[in-house]
CSV table of C-alpha atoms in Angstrom, one decimal:
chain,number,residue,atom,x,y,z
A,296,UNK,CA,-77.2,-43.4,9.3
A,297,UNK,CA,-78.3,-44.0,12.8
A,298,UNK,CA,-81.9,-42.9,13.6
A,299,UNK,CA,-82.8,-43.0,17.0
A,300,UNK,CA,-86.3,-43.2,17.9
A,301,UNK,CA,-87.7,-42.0,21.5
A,302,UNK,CA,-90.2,-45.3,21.8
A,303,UNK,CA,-86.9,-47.1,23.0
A,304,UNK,CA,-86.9,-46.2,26.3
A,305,UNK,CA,-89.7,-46.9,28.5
A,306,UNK,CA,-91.2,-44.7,30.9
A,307,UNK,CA,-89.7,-46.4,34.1
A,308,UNK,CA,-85.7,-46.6,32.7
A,309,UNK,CA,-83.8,-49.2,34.4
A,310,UNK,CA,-80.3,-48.3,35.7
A,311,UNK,CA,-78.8,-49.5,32.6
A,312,UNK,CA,-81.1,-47.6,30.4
A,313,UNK,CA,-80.5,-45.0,32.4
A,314,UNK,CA,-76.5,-45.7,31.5
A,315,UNK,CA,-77.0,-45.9,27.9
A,316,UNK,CA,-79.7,-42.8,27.3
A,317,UNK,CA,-76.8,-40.6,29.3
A,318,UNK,CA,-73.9,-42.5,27.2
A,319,UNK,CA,-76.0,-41.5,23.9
A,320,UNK,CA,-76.4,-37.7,25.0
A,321,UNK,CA,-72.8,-37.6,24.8
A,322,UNK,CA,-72.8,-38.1,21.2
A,323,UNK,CA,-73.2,-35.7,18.5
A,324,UNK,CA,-75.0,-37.1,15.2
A,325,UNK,CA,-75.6,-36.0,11.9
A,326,UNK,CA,-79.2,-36.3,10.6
A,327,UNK,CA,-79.9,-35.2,6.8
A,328,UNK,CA,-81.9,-32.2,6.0
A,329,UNK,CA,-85.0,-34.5,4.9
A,330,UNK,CA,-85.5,-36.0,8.0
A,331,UNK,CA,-88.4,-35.2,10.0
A,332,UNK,CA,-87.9,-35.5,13.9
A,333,UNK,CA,-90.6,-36.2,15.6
A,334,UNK,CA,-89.4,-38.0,18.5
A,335,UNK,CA,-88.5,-35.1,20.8
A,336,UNK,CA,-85.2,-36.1,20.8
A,337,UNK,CA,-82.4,-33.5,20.7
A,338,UNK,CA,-79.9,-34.6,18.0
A,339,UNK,CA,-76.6,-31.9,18.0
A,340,UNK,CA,-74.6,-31.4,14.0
A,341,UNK,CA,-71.0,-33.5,14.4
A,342,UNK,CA,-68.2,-31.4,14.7
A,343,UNK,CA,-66.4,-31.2,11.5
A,344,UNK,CA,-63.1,-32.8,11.2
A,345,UNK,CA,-60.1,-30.4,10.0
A,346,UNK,CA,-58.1,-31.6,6.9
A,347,UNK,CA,-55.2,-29.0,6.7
A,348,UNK,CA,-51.9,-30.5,6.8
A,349,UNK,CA,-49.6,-28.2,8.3
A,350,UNK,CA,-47.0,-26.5,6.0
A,351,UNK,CA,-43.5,-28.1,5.8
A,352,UNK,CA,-40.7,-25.3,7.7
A,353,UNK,CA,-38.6,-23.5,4.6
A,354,UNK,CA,-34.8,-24.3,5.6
A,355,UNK,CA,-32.2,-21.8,6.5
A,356,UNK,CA,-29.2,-20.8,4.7
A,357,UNK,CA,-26.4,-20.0,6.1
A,358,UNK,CA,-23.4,-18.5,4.2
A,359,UNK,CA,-19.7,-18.4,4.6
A,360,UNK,CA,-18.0,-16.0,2.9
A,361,UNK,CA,-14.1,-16.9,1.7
A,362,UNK,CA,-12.3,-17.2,-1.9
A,363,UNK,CA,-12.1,-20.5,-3.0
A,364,UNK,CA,-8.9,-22.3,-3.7
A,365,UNK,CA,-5.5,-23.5,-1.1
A,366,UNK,CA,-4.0,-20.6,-2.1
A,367,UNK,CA,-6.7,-18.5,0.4
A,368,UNK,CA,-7.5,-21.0,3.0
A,369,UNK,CA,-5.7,-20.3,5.9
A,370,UNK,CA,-6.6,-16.2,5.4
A,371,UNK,CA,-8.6,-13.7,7.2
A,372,UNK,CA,-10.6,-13.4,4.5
A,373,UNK,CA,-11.4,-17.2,4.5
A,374,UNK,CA,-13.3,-17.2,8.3
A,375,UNK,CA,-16.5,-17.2,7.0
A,376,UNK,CA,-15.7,-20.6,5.3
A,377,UNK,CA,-14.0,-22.0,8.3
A,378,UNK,CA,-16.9,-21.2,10.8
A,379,UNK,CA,-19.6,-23.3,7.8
A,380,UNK,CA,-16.8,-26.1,7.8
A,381,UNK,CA,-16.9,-26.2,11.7
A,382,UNK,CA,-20.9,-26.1,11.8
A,383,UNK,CA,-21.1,-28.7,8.8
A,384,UNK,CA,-18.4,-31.1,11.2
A,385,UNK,CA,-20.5,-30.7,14.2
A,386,UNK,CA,-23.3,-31.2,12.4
A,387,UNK,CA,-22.7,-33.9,10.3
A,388,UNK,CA,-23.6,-32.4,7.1
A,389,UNK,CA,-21.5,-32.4,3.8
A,390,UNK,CA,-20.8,-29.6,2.0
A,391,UNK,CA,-19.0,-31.7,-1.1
A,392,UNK,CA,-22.1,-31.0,-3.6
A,393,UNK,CA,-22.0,-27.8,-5.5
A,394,UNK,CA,-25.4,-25.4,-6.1
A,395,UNK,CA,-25.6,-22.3,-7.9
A,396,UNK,CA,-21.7,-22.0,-7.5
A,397,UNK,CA,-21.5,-22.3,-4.2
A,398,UNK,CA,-20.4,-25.9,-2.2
A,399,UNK,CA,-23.4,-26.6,-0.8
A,400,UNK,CA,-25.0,-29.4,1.7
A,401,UNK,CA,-28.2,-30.1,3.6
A,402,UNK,CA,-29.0,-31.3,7.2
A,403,UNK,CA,-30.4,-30.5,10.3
A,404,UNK,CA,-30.0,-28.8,12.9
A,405,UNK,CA,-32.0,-31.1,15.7
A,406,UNK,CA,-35.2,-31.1,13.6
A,407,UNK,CA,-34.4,-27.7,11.6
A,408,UNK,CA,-33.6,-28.0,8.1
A,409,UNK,CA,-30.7,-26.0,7.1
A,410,UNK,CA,-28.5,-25.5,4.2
A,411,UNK,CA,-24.7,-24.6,4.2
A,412,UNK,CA,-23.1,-22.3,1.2
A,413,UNK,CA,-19.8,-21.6,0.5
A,414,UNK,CA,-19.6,-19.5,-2.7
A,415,UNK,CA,-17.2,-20.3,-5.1
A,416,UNK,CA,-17.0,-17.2,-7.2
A,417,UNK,CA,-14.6,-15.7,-5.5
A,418,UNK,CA,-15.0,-13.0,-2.6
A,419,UNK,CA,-16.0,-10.0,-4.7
A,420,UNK,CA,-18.8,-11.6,-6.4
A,421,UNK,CA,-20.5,-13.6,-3.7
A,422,UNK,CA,-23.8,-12.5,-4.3
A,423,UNK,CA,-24.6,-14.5,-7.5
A,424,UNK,CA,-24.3,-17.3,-5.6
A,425,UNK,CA,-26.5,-15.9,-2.8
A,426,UNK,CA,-29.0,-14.7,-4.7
A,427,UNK,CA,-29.7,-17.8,-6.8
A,428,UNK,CA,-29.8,-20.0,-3.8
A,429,UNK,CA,-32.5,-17.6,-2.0
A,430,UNK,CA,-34.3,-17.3,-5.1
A,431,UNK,CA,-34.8,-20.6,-5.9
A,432,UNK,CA,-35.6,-22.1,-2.8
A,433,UNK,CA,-37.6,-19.2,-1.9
A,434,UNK,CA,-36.3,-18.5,1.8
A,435,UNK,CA,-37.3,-15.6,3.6
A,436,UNK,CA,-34.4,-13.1,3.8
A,437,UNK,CA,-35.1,-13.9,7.7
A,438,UNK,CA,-34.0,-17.2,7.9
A,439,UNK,CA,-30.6,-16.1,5.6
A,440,UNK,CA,-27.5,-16.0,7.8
A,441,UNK,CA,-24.4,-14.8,6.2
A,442,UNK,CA,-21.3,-15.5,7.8
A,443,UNK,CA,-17.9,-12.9,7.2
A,444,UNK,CA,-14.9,-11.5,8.3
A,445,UNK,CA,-15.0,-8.0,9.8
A,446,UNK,CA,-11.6,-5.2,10.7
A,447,UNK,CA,-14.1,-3.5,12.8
A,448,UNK,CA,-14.6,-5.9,15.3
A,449,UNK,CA,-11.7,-6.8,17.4
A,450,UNK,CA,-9.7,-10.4,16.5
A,451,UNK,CA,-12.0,-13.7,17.6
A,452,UNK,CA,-15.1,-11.2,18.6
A,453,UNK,CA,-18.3,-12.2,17.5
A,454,UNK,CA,-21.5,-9.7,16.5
A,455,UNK,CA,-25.2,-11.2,15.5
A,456,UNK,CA,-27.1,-8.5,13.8
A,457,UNK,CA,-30.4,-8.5,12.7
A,458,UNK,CA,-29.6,-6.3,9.6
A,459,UNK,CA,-27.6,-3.9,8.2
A,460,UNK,CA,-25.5,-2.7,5.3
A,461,UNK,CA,-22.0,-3.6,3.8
A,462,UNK,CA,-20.0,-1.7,5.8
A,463,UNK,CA,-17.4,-1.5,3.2
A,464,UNK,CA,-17.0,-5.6,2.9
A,465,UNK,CA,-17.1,-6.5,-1.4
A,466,UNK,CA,-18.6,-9.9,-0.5
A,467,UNK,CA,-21.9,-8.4,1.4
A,468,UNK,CA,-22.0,-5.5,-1.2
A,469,UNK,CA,-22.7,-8.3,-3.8
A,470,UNK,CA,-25.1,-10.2,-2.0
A,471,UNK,CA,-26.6,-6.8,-1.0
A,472,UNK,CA,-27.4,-5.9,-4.5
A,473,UNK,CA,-28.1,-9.5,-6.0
A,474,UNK,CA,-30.9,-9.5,-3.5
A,475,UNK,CA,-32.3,-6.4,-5.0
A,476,UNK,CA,-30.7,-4.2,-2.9
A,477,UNK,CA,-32.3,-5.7,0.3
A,478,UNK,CA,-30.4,-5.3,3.6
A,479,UNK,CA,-33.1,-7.0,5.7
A,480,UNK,CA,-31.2,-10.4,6.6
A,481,UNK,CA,-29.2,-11.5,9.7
A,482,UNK,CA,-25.2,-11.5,9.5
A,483,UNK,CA,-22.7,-12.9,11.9
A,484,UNK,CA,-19.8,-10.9,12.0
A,485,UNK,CA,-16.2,-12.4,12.8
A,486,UNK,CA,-13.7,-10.2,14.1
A,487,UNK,CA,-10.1,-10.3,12.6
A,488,UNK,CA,-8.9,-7.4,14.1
A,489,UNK,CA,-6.8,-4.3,12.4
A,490,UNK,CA,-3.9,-4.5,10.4
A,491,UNK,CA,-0.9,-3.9,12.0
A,492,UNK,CA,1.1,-0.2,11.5
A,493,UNK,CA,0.1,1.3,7.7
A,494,UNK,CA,-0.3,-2.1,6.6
A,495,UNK,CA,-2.7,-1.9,3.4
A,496,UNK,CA,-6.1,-3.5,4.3
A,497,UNK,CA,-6.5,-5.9,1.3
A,498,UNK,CA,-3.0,-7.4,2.3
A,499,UNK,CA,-4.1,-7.8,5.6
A,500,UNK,CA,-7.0,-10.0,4.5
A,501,UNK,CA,-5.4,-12.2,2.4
A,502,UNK,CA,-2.7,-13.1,5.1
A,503,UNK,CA,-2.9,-16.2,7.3
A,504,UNK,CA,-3.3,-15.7,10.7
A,505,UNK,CA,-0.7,-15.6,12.8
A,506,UNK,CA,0.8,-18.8,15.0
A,507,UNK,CA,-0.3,-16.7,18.8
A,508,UNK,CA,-3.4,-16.6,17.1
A,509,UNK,CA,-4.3,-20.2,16.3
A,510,UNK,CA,-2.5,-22.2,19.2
A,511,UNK,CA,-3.4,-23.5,21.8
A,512,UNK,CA,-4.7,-21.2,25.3
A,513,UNK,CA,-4.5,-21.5,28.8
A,514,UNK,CA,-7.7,-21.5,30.4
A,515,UNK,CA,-8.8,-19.3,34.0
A,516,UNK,CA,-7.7,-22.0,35.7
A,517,UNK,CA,-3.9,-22.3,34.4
A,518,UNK,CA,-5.2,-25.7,32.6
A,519,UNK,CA,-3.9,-25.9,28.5
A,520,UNK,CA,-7.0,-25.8,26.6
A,521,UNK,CA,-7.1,-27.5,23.1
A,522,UNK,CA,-8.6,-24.8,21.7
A,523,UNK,CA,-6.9,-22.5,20.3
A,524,UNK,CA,-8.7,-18.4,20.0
A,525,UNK,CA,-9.9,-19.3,16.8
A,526,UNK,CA,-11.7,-22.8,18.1
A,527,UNK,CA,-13.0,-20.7,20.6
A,528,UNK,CA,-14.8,-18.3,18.7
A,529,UNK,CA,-16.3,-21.1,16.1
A,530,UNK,CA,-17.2,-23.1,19.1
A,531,UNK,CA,-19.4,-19.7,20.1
A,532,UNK,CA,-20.5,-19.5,16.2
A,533,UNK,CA,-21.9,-23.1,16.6
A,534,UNK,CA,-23.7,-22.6,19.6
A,535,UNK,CA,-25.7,-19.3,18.2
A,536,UNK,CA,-26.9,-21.0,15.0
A,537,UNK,CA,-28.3,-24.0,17.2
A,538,UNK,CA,-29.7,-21.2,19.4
A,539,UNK,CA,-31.3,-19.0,16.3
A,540,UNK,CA,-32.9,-22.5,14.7
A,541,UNK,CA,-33.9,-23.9,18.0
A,542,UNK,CA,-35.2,-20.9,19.8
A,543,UNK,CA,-35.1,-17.3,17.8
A,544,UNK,CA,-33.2,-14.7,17.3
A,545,UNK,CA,-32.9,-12.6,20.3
A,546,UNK,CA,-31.9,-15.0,22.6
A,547,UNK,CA,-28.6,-16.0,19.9
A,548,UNK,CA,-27.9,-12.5,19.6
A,549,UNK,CA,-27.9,-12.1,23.7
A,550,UNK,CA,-26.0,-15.2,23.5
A,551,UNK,CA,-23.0,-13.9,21.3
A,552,UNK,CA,-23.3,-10.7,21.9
A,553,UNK,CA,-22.5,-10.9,25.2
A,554,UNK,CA,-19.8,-13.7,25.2
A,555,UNK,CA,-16.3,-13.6,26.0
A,556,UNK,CA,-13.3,-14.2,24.1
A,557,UNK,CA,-11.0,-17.0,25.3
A,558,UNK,CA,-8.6,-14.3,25.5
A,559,UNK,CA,-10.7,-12.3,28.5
A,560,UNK,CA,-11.0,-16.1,30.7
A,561,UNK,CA,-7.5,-17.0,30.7
């Protein structure tokens, strides 16, 4: 403990005791309660020194919804997957583990931790798979992005919603009620358009899309792009999730929300 005592500087300072008696003012020193100061001296309480560590981030999850197996690959139903496969190549993350019956990986995002699901239990079941992951890790139903096929929305269109019910889709009414009947997580819809004439809707679904719909485009410019409608709309689904880690919500949904298809530049 450092005691200072007011006899150490004379009455007629020189410049350099002048220099240190400033120097030492700067200071702030701890004294014990028992000692008795007598010098005149001012002595200030040190600051205390903070010994939180700050919180590691929880991840996100994002969820593609599909059926497992090469029977179902290629189908409408299966865009969900596709978009986490595209994400998970861009990104560098494998997906080749397996979680709560889902294939599963973990990565980042620049320095945002983030998981990637594909449940395997088949389309109609999806939320047992959901549900165990978000349990277990404990993520905020926030930061859980699930990723599915929608009629409603016209083919290759995306829609980033902060929440919202099934709207008649099996896979979201199981995750709906295996999270307790919650509604209040983000969901990136993927338009796959209407089936055609009176054809039944759960044929539609299950049938691969069509050759227009996954070659190649020309661009504005009369140039042959090398991606095809469907590149084009994963490419979009990419750049909103790095958007919604990175920066928030809002400014992914503005993002999709108001892009175009490659179908309205060429």
């Amino acid at each position: 403990m450092l005691v200072i005592s007011a006899g150490l500087f004379p009455r007629s300072p020189s410049a350099a005791q002048i220099g240190r008696r400033r120097l030492l003012s700067e200071f702030s020193f701890s004294t014990p309660s028992w000692y008795n100061n007598k010098s005149g001296l001012t002595l200030k309480p040190m600051a205390s020194i903070s010994t939180e560590v700050e919180k590691p981030r929880k991840p996100w999850l994002f969820v593609g919804l599909g059926n497992p197996g090469k029977r179902y690959s290629d189908t409408r139903h299966n865009v969900g997957f596709e978009l986490i496969d595209y994400i998970a190549e861009a990104e560098g993350i494998s997906t080749s583990s397996i979680s709560f019956k889902s294939a599963f990986g973990k990565g980042f995002i620049g320095d945002v931790p983030v998981m990637l699901a594909k449940p395997q239990t088949f389309m109609n079941a999806s939320g047992e798979s959901v549900g165990a992951l978000v349990s277990y890790h404990k993520i905020p139903l926030d930061q859980v992005l699930v990723m599915f096929d929608d009629m409603d929305l016209p083919f290759a269109k995306l829609r980033l919603l902060p929440k919202g019910g099934h709207g008649g889709h099996n896979g979201m009414r199981s995750i709906i009620t295996h999270l307790k009947g919650s509604q209040d997580f983000p969901r990136l819809r993927i338009g796959i358009g209407r089936p055609p004439g009176k054809m039944d809707a759960a044929n539609f679904v299950l049938r691969p899309f069509n050759r227009q719909e996954r070659e190649e485009r020309v661009d504005a410019y009369n140039i042959l792009s090398s991606y095809s409608q469907l590149d084009f709309t994963f490419q979009n689904g990419l750049e909103a999730v790095r958007i919604l880690v990175q920066q928030d919500f809002n400014r992914s949904a503005t993002f999709v929300n108001s892009a175009k298809s490659l179908t309205n530049t060429s």
